[in-house]
Coordinates of C-alpha atoms and ligand atoms in Angstrom, one line a residue:
M4 CA 15.1 -13.5 -56.4
Y5 CA 17.5 -13.5 -53.5
M6 CA 18.3 -16.1 -50.9
D7 CA 18.0 -13.8 -47.8
D8 CA 18.1 -14.4 -44.1
L9 CA 20.1 -17.6 -44.5
K10 CA 21.5 -18.7 -41.1
I11 CA 23.3 -22.0 -40.8
F12 CA 24.8 -23.4 -37.6
S13 CA 26.6 -26.6 -37.2
N14 CA 28.8 -28.6 -34.8
T15 CA 31.6 -29.4 -37.2
E16 CA 33.2 -27.5 -40.0
K17 CA 32.6 -30.5 -42.3
G18 CA 28.9 -30.6 -41.5
L19 CA 28.7 -26.9 -42.2
K20 CA 30.4 -27.2 -45.6
R21 CA 28.0 -30.0 -46.5
Q22 CA 25.0 -28.0 -45.7
L23 CA 26.3 -25.0 -47.5
R24 CA 27.0 -27.1 -50.6
C25 CA 23.4 -28.3 -50.6
V26 CA 22.1 -24.7 -50.3
E27 CA 24.3 -23.5 -53.1
N28 CA 23.2 -26.4 -55.4
F29 CA 19.6 -25.7 -54.6
S30 CA 19.9 -22.0 -55.3
N31 CA 21.7 -22.7 -58.6
D32 CA 18.9 -25.0 -59.6
I33 CA 16.2 -22.4 -59.0
R34 CA 18.4 -19.5 -60.1
M35 CA 18.4 -17.6 -56.8
R36 CA 21.2 -15.3 -55.8
F37 CA 22.5 -14.8 -52.3
G38 CA 21.6 -11.5 -50.4
L39 CA 25.0 -11.7 -48.8
E40 CA 24.6 -9.0 -46.1
K41 CA 21.7 -10.9 -44.6
C42 CA 23.4 -14.4 -44.6
K43 CA 25.5 -15.7 -41.8
I44 CA 27.1 -19.0 -40.8
G45 CA 28.5 -20.1 -37.4
R46 CA 30.0 -23.1 -35.7
L47 CA 28.9 -24.2 -32.3
H48 CA 30.7 -27.1 -30.6
R49 CA 29.0 -28.4 -27.4
G50 CA 27.4 -25.0 -26.8
E51 CA 30.7 -23.1 -27.4
W52 CA 31.4 -20.8 -30.3
R53 CA 34.3 -21.9 -32.5
Q54 CA 36.3 -19.6 -34.6
M55 CA 36.1 -20.2 -38.3
D56 CA 36.4 -18.4 -41.6
G57 CA 33.5 -17.4 -43.8
H58 CA 32.4 -19.4 -46.8
Q59 CA 33.5 -18.4 -50.3
L60 CA 30.7 -18.9 -52.8
T61 CA 31.6 -20.4 -56.2
Q62 CA 31.4 -18.1 -59.3
H63 CA 28.4 -20.1 -60.4
S64 CA 26.5 -18.9 -57.3
G65 CA 27.5 -15.3 -58.0
G66 CA 30.7 -15.3 -55.9
G67 CA 31.3 -13.3 -52.7
K68 CA 31.6 -14.5 -49.1
I69 CA 29.2 -15.5 -46.4
T70 CA 30.7 -14.1 -43.2
T71 CA 30.5 -15.7 -39.7
L72 CA 28.4 -14.6 -36.8
D73 CA 30.6 -13.3 -33.9
K74 CA 30.3 -14.5 -30.4
F75 CA 28.2 -11.6 -29.1
E76 CA 26.6 -10.8 -32.4
T77 CA 22.8 -11.3 -32.9
Y78 CA 20.5 -11.3 -35.8
K79 CA 16.9 -10.4 -35.9
Y80 CA 14.2 -12.9 -36.5
L81 CA 10.6 -11.7 -36.4
G82 CA 11.8 -8.5 -34.8
L83 CA 13.6 -10.3 -31.9
A84 CA 17.4 -10.3 -31.5
Q85 CA 18.7 -13.9 -31.3
A86 CA 21.7 -16.0 -31.9
R87 CA 22.0 -19.3 -29.9
G88 CA 18.6 -18.4 -28.4
I89 CA 16.7 -15.2 -27.9
D90 CA 18.9 -12.6 -26.3
S91 CA 16.2 -11.6 -23.8
I92 CA 18.1 -8.8 -22.0
S93 CA 18.8 -6.8 -25.2
V94 CA 15.4 -7.6 -26.6
K95 CA 13.7 -6.3 -23.4
T96 CA 15.8 -3.2 -23.3
L97 CA 15.1 -2.4 -26.9
L98 CA 11.3 -3.0 -26.5
T99 CA 11.1 -1.0 -23.3
E100 CA 12.8 1.9 -25.0
R101 CA 10.4 1.7 -28.0
F102 CA 7.4 1.5 -25.6
K103 CA 8.6 4.7 -23.7
E104 CA 9.1 6.5 -27.0
R105 CA 5.7 5.7 -28.3
V106 CA 4.0 6.6 -25.1
K107 CA 5.7 10.0 -25.1
H108 CA 4.9 10.5 -28.7
I109 CA 1.2 9.9 -28.1
L110 CA 1.1 12.1 -24.9
K111 CA 2.4 15.0 -26.9
T112 CA -0.7 15.0 -29.1
R113 CA -3.8 16.8 -27.9
L114 CA -6.1 13.8 -28.0
A115 CA -9.1 13.6 -25.6
G116 CA -9.0 11.2 -22.7
R117 CA -10.6 8.1 -24.1
N118 CA -8.8 8.4 -27.5
M119 CA -5.5 8.9 -25.6
A120 CA -6.0 5.6 -23.8
T121 CA -7.0 3.9 -27.0
A122 CA -3.9 5.2 -28.8
I123 CA -1.6 4.0 -26.1
N124 CA -3.3 0.6 -25.9
S125 CA -3.2 0.0 -29.6
Y126 CA 0.2 1.7 -30.6
A127 CA 2.5 1.8 -27.5
V128 CA 1.5 -1.4 -25.6
P129 CA 1.8 -3.8 -28.6
A130 CA 5.5 -2.6 -28.9
V131 CA 6.2 -4.8 -25.9
A132 CA 3.2 -7.1 -25.8
Y133 CA 4.1 -8.9 -29.0
S134 CA 7.0 -10.5 -27.2
F135 CA 4.9 -11.8 -24.3
G136 CA 5.0 -15.6 -24.2
I137 CA 8.2 -15.6 -26.3
V138 CA 10.6 -13.5 -24.2
D139 CA 10.6 -14.2 -20.4
W140 CA 9.3 -11.1 -18.6
T141 CA 9.3 -11.1 -14.8
S142 CA 6.5 -9.6 -12.7
T143 CA 8.9 -6.9 -11.5
E144 CA 9.7 -5.9 -15.1
L145 CA 6.0 -5.8 -16.0
D146 CA 5.4 -3.6 -13.0
D147 CA 8.2 -1.4 -14.1
L148 CA 6.5 -1.0 -17.5
N149 CA 3.2 -0.1 -15.8
R150 CA 5.1 2.4 -13.6
T151 CA 6.8 3.9 -16.7
L152 CA 3.4 4.5 -18.2
R153 CA 2.0 6.1 -15.1
T154 CA 5.1 8.4 -14.6
S155 CA 4.8 9.5 -18.2
L156 CA 1.1 10.3 -17.6
T157 CA 2.1 12.3 -14.6
K158 CA 4.8 14.2 -16.5
F159 CA 2.1 15.3 -19.0
R160 CA -0.2 16.2 -16.0
A161 CA -2.7 13.4 -17.0
H162 CA -2.3 11.5 -13.7
H163 CA -1.9 12.9 -10.2
P164 CA 1.0 11.1 -8.5
R165 CA -1.0 10.5 -5.3
A166 CA -4.2 9.4 -7.0
G167 CA -5.1 5.7 -7.1
R168 CA -2.8 3.7 -9.5
E169 CA -5.2 0.8 -9.9
R170 CA -7.7 3.2 -11.4
V171 CA -5.4 4.1 -14.3
H172 CA -5.5 0.6 -15.5
L173 CA -9.2 -0.2 -15.0
P174 CA -11.9 -0.1 -17.7
R175 CA -13.7 3.2 -18.0
N176 CA -17.2 1.7 -17.4
I177 CA -16.3 0.9 -13.8
G178 CA -14.7 4.3 -13.2
G179 CA -11.1 3.7 -14.4
R180 CA -9.0 5.5 -17.1
G181 CA -8.7 2.5 -19.4
F182 CA -4.9 2.3 -19.9
S183 CA -3.8 -1.4 -20.3
D184 CA -2.2 -3.1 -17.4
L185 CA 0.9 -4.8 -18.8
R186 CA 0.7 -7.6 -16.2
I187 CA -2.8 -8.5 -17.3
C188 CA -1.9 -8.2 -21.0
H189 CA 1.0 -10.6 -20.4
K190 CA -1.1 -13.1 -18.5
T191 CA -3.8 -13.1 -21.2
Q192 CA -1.4 -13.6 -24.0
V193 CA 0.5 -16.4 -22.3
E194 CA -2.7 -18.2 -21.5
R195 CA -3.9 -17.8 -25.1
L196 CA -0.7 -19.2 -26.6
Q197 CA -0.8 -22.1 -24.2
K198 CA -4.4 -22.9 -25.0
Y199 CA -3.5 -22.7 -28.7
F200 CA -0.6 -25.2 -28.5
H201 CA -2.5 -27.6 -26.2
Q202 CA -5.5 -27.6 -28.5
K203 CA -3.4 -28.0 -31.7
S204 CA -1.5 -30.9 -30.0
E205 CA -4.6 -33.1 -30.3
S206 CA -4.4 -33.1 -34.1
S207 CA -0.9 -32.0 -35.1
A208 CA 2.2 -34.1 -34.5
L209 CA 4.5 -31.0 -34.7
H210 CA 2.6 -29.2 -32.0
R211 CA 2.5 -32.3 -29.9
A212 CA 6.3 -32.7 -30.2
V213 CA 6.9 -29.0 -29.3
T214 CA 4.6 -29.2 -26.3
G215 CA 6.3 -32.4 -25.1
L216 CA 9.7 -30.8 -25.2
D217 CA 9.0 -27.5 -23.6
R218 CA 9.6 -28.0 -19.9
S219 CA 11.2 -24.6 -19.4
L220 CA 12.5 -23.8 -22.9
T221 CA 10.0 -21.0 -23.4
P222 CA 8.0 -18.8 -21.0
L223 CA 4.9 -20.9 -22.0
M224 CA 6.2 -24.0 -20.2
L225 CA 4.0 -26.1 -22.5
Q226 CA 4.9 -29.4 -20.9
V227 CA 3.3 -28.4 -17.6
T228 CA -0.3 -28.7 -18.8
H229 CA -1.9 -26.8 -16.0
Y230 CA 0.6 -24.1 -15.7
Q231 CA -1.1 -20.8 -15.0
C232 CA 0.1 -17.3 -14.6
D233 CA -0.5 -15.7 -11.2
P234 CA -4.4 -15.5 -10.8
K235 CA -4.0 -12.1 -9.0
Y236 CA -3.5 -10.4 -12.4
S237 CA -7.0 -9.8 -13.5
I238 CA -9.3 -6.8 -13.8
F239 CA -11.5 -8.3 -11.1
E240 CA -8.5 -8.5 -8.6
L241 CA -7.3 -5.0 -9.6
E242 CA -10.8 -3.6 -8.9
N243 CA -10.8 -5.3 -5.5
Q244 CA -7.5 -3.8 -4.7
W245 CA -8.9 -0.4 -5.6
R246 CA -11.9 -0.9 -3.4
G247 CA -9.8 -2.1 -0.5
K248 CA -7.7 1.2 -0.4
E249 CA -8.7 3.3 2.6
L250 CA -8.8 6.6 0.9
H251 CA -8.9 5.8 -2.9
G252 CA -11.4 3.0 -2.2
R253 CA -14.2 5.4 -1.0
Y254 CA -15.2 6.4 -4.5
P255 CA -15.7 3.0 -6.2
N256 CA -17.8 2.0 -3.2
L257 CA -19.8 5.2 -3.4
L258 CA -20.5 4.4 -7.1
D259 CA -22.3 1.3 -6.0
S260 CA -24.9 3.2 -3.8
A261 CA -28.4 2.0 -4.6
D262 CA -29.6 5.5 -5.5
L263 CA -26.9 6.1 -8.0
D264 CA -27.0 5.4 -11.8
K265 CA -23.5 4.0 -12.1
P266 CA -23.2 3.8 -15.9
A267 CA -24.4 7.4 -16.1
S268 CA -22.2 8.6 -13.2
V269 CA -19.0 7.4 -15.0
G270 CA -20.4 8.8 -18.3
W271 CA -17.8 11.6 -18.3
L272 CA -15.2 8.8 -18.5
T273 CA -16.9 6.4 -20.9
N274 CA -17.8 9.4 -23.1
G275 CA -14.2 10.4 -22.7
N276 CA -14.3 13.8 -24.4
L277 CA -12.5 15.8 -21.7
F278 CA -8.7 16.4 -21.9
P279 CA -6.6 13.8 -20.1
E280 CA -5.4 16.6 -17.8
T281 CA -9.0 17.4 -16.6
E282 CA -9.7 13.7 -16.3
G283 CA -6.6 13.2 -14.2
F284 CA -7.5 16.2 -12.0
M285 CA -11.1 15.0 -11.5
C286 CA -9.9 11.6 -10.5
A287 CA -7.5 13.2 -7.9
I288 CA -10.5 15.2 -6.6
Q289 CA -12.6 12.0 -6.3
D290 CA -9.6 10.2 -4.7
Q291 CA -9.5 13.1 -2.2
V292 CA -5.7 13.6 -2.6
I293 CA -6.0 17.4 -3.3
P294 CA -3.8 19.3 -0.8
T295 CA -6.7 20.9 1.1
R296 CA -5.9 21.9 4.7
S297 CA -7.7 18.8 6.1
Y298 CA -5.7 16.5 3.8
L299 CA -2.4 18.2 4.7
K300 CA -3.1 18.1 8.4
H301 CA -4.8 14.7 8.8
I302 CA -3.4 12.5 6.0
I303 CA 0.0 14.0 5.2
K304 CA 0.4 15.1 8.8
D305 CA 2.2 18.3 7.8
P306 CA 3.2 20.0 11.1
T307 CA 3.1 23.5 9.6
V308 CA -0.6 23.2 9.0
T309 CA -2.2 24.3 12.2
T310 CA -5.8 24.9 11.2
T311 CA -8.3 23.2 8.9
N312 CA -10.6 26.2 8.6
C313 CA -11.5 27.0 5.0
R314 CA -9.1 29.5 3.5
I315 CA -11.9 31.0 1.4
C316 CA -14.8 31.5 3.8
G317 CA -13.1 30.9 7.1
E318 CA -15.9 28.7 8.3
G319 CA -16.1 24.9 8.1
H320 CA -13.3 22.4 7.6
E321 CA -11.5 22.8 4.3
S322 CA -12.0 19.4 2.8
V323 CA -12.7 18.6 -0.9
E324 CA -16.4 18.1 0.0
H325 CA -16.6 21.5 1.7
L326 CA -15.0 23.3 -1.2
I327 CA -17.1 21.8 -4.0
S328 CA -20.5 21.9 -2.2
G329 CA -20.4 23.4 1.3
C330 CA -18.4 26.6 0.9
R331 CA -20.9 29.5 0.5
I332 CA -18.4 31.7 -1.4
L333 CA -17.4 29.0 -4.0
A334 CA -20.9 27.7 -4.8
P335 CA -20.7 26.7 -8.5
K336 CA -22.4 28.8 -11.1
D337 CA -25.6 27.3 -12.2
N338 CA -24.7 26.1 -15.7
V339 CA -26.8 23.0 -15.1
A340 CA -29.9 25.2 -14.6
K341 CA -29.1 27.0 -17.8
I342 CA -28.8 23.8 -19.8
V343 CA -32.2 22.7 -18.4
H344 CA -33.8 26.1 -19.1
Q345 CA -32.6 26.2 -22.7
E346 CA -33.8 22.6 -23.4
I347 CA -37.2 23.3 -22.0
A348 CA -37.6 26.7 -23.7
F349 CA -36.5 25.1 -27.0
N350 CA -38.9 22.2 -26.7
L351 CA -41.8 24.5 -25.9
N352 CA -41.1 26.7 -28.9
L353 CA -40.1 29.6 -26.8
L354 CA -36.6 29.6 -28.4
K355 CA -35.8 29.3 -32.1
E356 CA -32.3 27.9 -31.8
K357 CA -30.0 26.6 -29.2
C358 CA -26.4 27.8 -28.4
P359 CA -23.7 26.4 -26.1
H360 CA -24.7 26.7 -22.5
Y361 CA -21.8 28.9 -21.5
R362 CA -23.0 31.6 -23.9
Y363 CA -26.6 31.2 -23.0
S364 CA -28.2 33.8 -20.7
P365 CA -31.8 32.9 -20.0
E366 CA -34.5 35.6 -20.3
S367 CA -36.2 36.4 -17.0
V368 CA -39.6 35.7 -18.6
L369 CA -40.4 33.8 -21.8
E370 CA -44.0 33.5 -23.0
N371 CA -46.1 32.2 -25.9
E372 CA -49.7 31.2 -26.3
G373 CA -49.3 27.9 -24.5
F374 CA -46.6 28.4 -21.9
R375 CA -44.8 30.9 -19.7
I376 CA -41.3 30.3 -18.1
Y377 CA -39.7 32.3 -15.3
W378 CA -36.0 32.1 -14.7
D379 CA -34.6 32.8 -11.2
R380 CA -37.5 35.1 -10.3
T381 CA -39.2 35.8 -7.0
I382 CA -42.8 34.6 -7.3
Q383 CA -45.5 37.0 -5.9
T384 CA -47.6 35.2 -3.3
D385 CA -50.5 36.1 -1.0
R386 CA -49.0 34.8 2.1
T387 CA -45.4 35.2 3.1
V388 CA -43.5 32.2 1.8
Q389 CA -40.0 31.5 2.9
H390 CA -38.7 30.0 -0.3
D391 CA -40.3 31.8 -3.2
R392 CA -37.5 31.8 -5.9
P393 CA -37.1 28.5 -7.7
D394 CA -34.5 28.3 -10.5
I395 CA -37.2 27.7 -13.1
L396 CA -41.0 27.9 -13.1
I397 CA -43.0 26.6 -16.1
Y398 CA -46.7 27.5 -16.5
D399 CA -48.6 25.2 -18.9
K400 CA -51.7 27.4 -19.6
A401 CA -53.8 24.8 -21.5
N402 CA -53.5 22.0 -18.9
K403 CA -53.4 24.4 -15.9
V404 CA -50.2 22.8 -14.5
V405 CA -47.3 24.7 -12.9
T406 CA -43.8 23.0 -12.6
L407 CA -41.2 24.3 -10.2
V408 CA -37.6 23.2 -11.1
D409 CA -34.7 23.7 -8.7
V410 CA -31.1 22.6 -9.3
A411 CA -28.6 21.3 -6.7
I412 CA -25.0 20.1 -6.9
P413 CA -24.3 18.6 -3.5
A414 CA -21.5 16.4 -2.3
P415 CA -21.7 12.9 -3.8
N416 CA -22.9 11.2 -0.6
N417 CA -25.7 13.6 -0.2
L418 CA -27.8 13.2 -3.3
Q419 CA -31.0 11.6 -1.9
K420 CA -31.1 13.9 1.0
K421 CA -30.7 16.9 -1.2
E422 CA -33.5 15.8 -3.5
R423 CA -35.9 15.3 -0.6
E424 CA -34.9 18.7 0.8
K425 CA -35.6 20.4 -2.5
R426 CA -39.1 18.8 -2.7
E427 CA -39.9 19.9 0.9
K428 CA -38.5 23.4 0.4
Y429 CA -41.1 24.3 -2.2
I430 CA -44.3 22.7 -0.8
Q431 CA -45.5 26.0 0.8
L432 CA -44.9 27.9 -2.5
A433 CA -46.6 25.1 -4.5
D434 CA -49.7 25.3 -2.2
D435 CA -49.9 29.1 -2.6
I436 CA -49.5 29.0 -6.4
K437 CA -52.3 26.4 -6.6
Q438 CA -54.7 28.7 -4.9
T439 CA -53.8 32.1 -6.3
W440 CA -53.1 31.0 -9.9
R441 CA -56.1 28.6 -9.9
V442 CA -54.2 25.7 -11.5
D443 CA -55.0 22.0 -11.1
R444 CA -51.6 20.8 -10.2
V445 CA -48.2 22.1 -9.1
N446 CA -45.2 19.7 -9.6
I447 CA -41.9 20.1 -7.9
V448 CA -39.0 18.7 -9.9
P449 CA -35.5 18.7 -8.3
I450 CA -32.5 18.3 -10.7
V451 CA -29.7 16.9 -8.6
I452 CA -26.2 16.0 -9.8
G453 CA -23.3 15.1 -7.5
A454 CA -20.5 17.7 -7.5
M455 CA -18.1 14.9 -8.7
G456 CA -20.4 14.0 -11.6
E457 CA -22.6 11.4 -9.9
I458 CA -26.0 10.9 -11.5
P459 CA -28.8 9.7 -9.2
K460 CA -31.2 7.1 -10.7
S461 CA -34.1 9.6 -10.4
L462 CA -32.4 12.2 -12.8
K463 CA -33.5 10.7 -16.1
T464 CA -37.1 10.4 -14.9
N465 CA -37.1 14.0 -13.7
L466 CA -35.6 15.2 -17.0
T467 CA -38.3 13.3 -18.9
T468 CA -41.0 14.9 -16.8
L469 CA -39.6 18.3 -18.0
T470 CA -39.7 17.1 -21.7
V471 CA -35.8 17.3 -21.7
K472 CA -34.2 14.3 -23.4
P473 CA -32.5 12.0 -20.8
G474 CA -29.3 12.2 -22.8
A475 CA -28.9 15.8 -21.8
Y476 CA -27.3 14.6 -18.5
F477 CA -24.1 14.2 -20.5
E478 CA -23.8 18.0 -21.0
M479 CA -24.8 18.8 -17.5
Q480 CA -22.3 16.3 -16.0
K481 CA -19.5 17.7 -18.2
S482 CA -20.3 21.2 -17.0
V483 CA -20.3 20.0 -13.3
V484 CA -17.0 18.2 -13.7
L485 CA -15.4 21.3 -15.3
A486 CA -16.9 23.6 -12.7
T487 CA -15.6 21.4 -9.8
C488 CA -12.1 21.3 -11.4
N489 CA -12.1 25.1 -11.7
I490 CA -13.2 25.6 -8.1
I491 CA -10.4 23.4 -6.8
R492 CA -7.9 25.0 -9.1
R493 CA -8.9 28.4 -7.8
V494 CA -8.5 27.4 -4.2
L495 CA -5.1 25.8 -4.8
N496 CA -4.0 29.0 -6.4
Q497 CA -4.9 30.9 -3.2
P498 CA -1.9 31.5 -0.8
Q499 CA -1.8 29.2 2.2
L500 CA -2.6 31.6 5.0
Q501 CA -2.1 30.2 8.4
Ligands
ZN6 ZN1 -15.4 27.6 2.7

């Protein structure tokens, strides 16, 4: 056994020698040897370092010398450099470096979005967070740590520099990215430690004494019983700041629309299986900070941008909304319709097995004894009908029911209107089918998903009507998010023609 980590300080040399003798006798009694490189002594007189020699151990104690601690030398206790007190500057520099290193290390992995956030929160953040409440961090320093995290994310293309910064630190179930906010971590930990000491003081004399002494000895300031960190550091406040932003705030407010299913609409974030790069890009699209011509002209006020006409179709204003839902040339490919078709066909025993939707090409007609399904086919009618080509038509022979399915991926603020439009669009066709096919009922089921992944409350009901399990919206949403990112990437790769 070794006597390690022995640190003795004293006012006078005499006092120091006396303490050392006690320790030596004690170690001899219990047959412990000194781990010399970990032991130090020092002499402090009225707060000043005094020069002195080390202490020569007797042969009985194994010999050797315990050296003195120099004026600027520190030793580590529980991972924190200290001598006369905690050397906060060097501790903070060291911990910040370690935090940066760990963040970089994690960002180099190919983890998916949510796992990336979990890894940073549980491996990089604790590198600094364990010193909260022990070392005094200022709000500015904590802000710097947050900024360090965000700039690292930007470097690895996981966060757009002009996208909302609050969002990076908010939980995923309200539309955030789920990376810890160091200011909030700090506040939570300080409050937790304060609570612990104050509660313990009621029963323990030691804790009561410590609490009584600590006016400003530690960042906890235990003597001030009602000391609280700044109340503005909370998830609630952070979310309010996000909502208050003129441009970035539009999206969180949109998520609260009565017709939207909010938990499902942020499903692509809570599910978190997209790459951080795609997540970051999608957030930038939702925050509307993509350099479209309207953004450059009206927000950045770039004088070289003279027109806001769409660079792809030449009609309409080139805004994010136009590109993802209005531009006739860029209309997203109907992967959602394919997903729905495959699910229905499989459930009605018209398909033996399923494959990933991007490899699935639906048959124009599928039929068995009970059902017939058309994919993207003009329906023969007696009268002239303006809209006679729904995405999917299902004919239930036994029950004499026809279901018309049409898919739309409109701009996020247009979902209800689009759903109504789709229903009205096929009324004429439905009437005609009812008469000529001699069926009892014709249903019209619109499948609408917002181009930024928004899920209307009606979607799950509509999917159930089609015998598709409501959970299928996850796959549809993912394909919409990826399609939208691809459209915007394609546009940004086009030359900026004036
Ligand atoms: Zn266009």
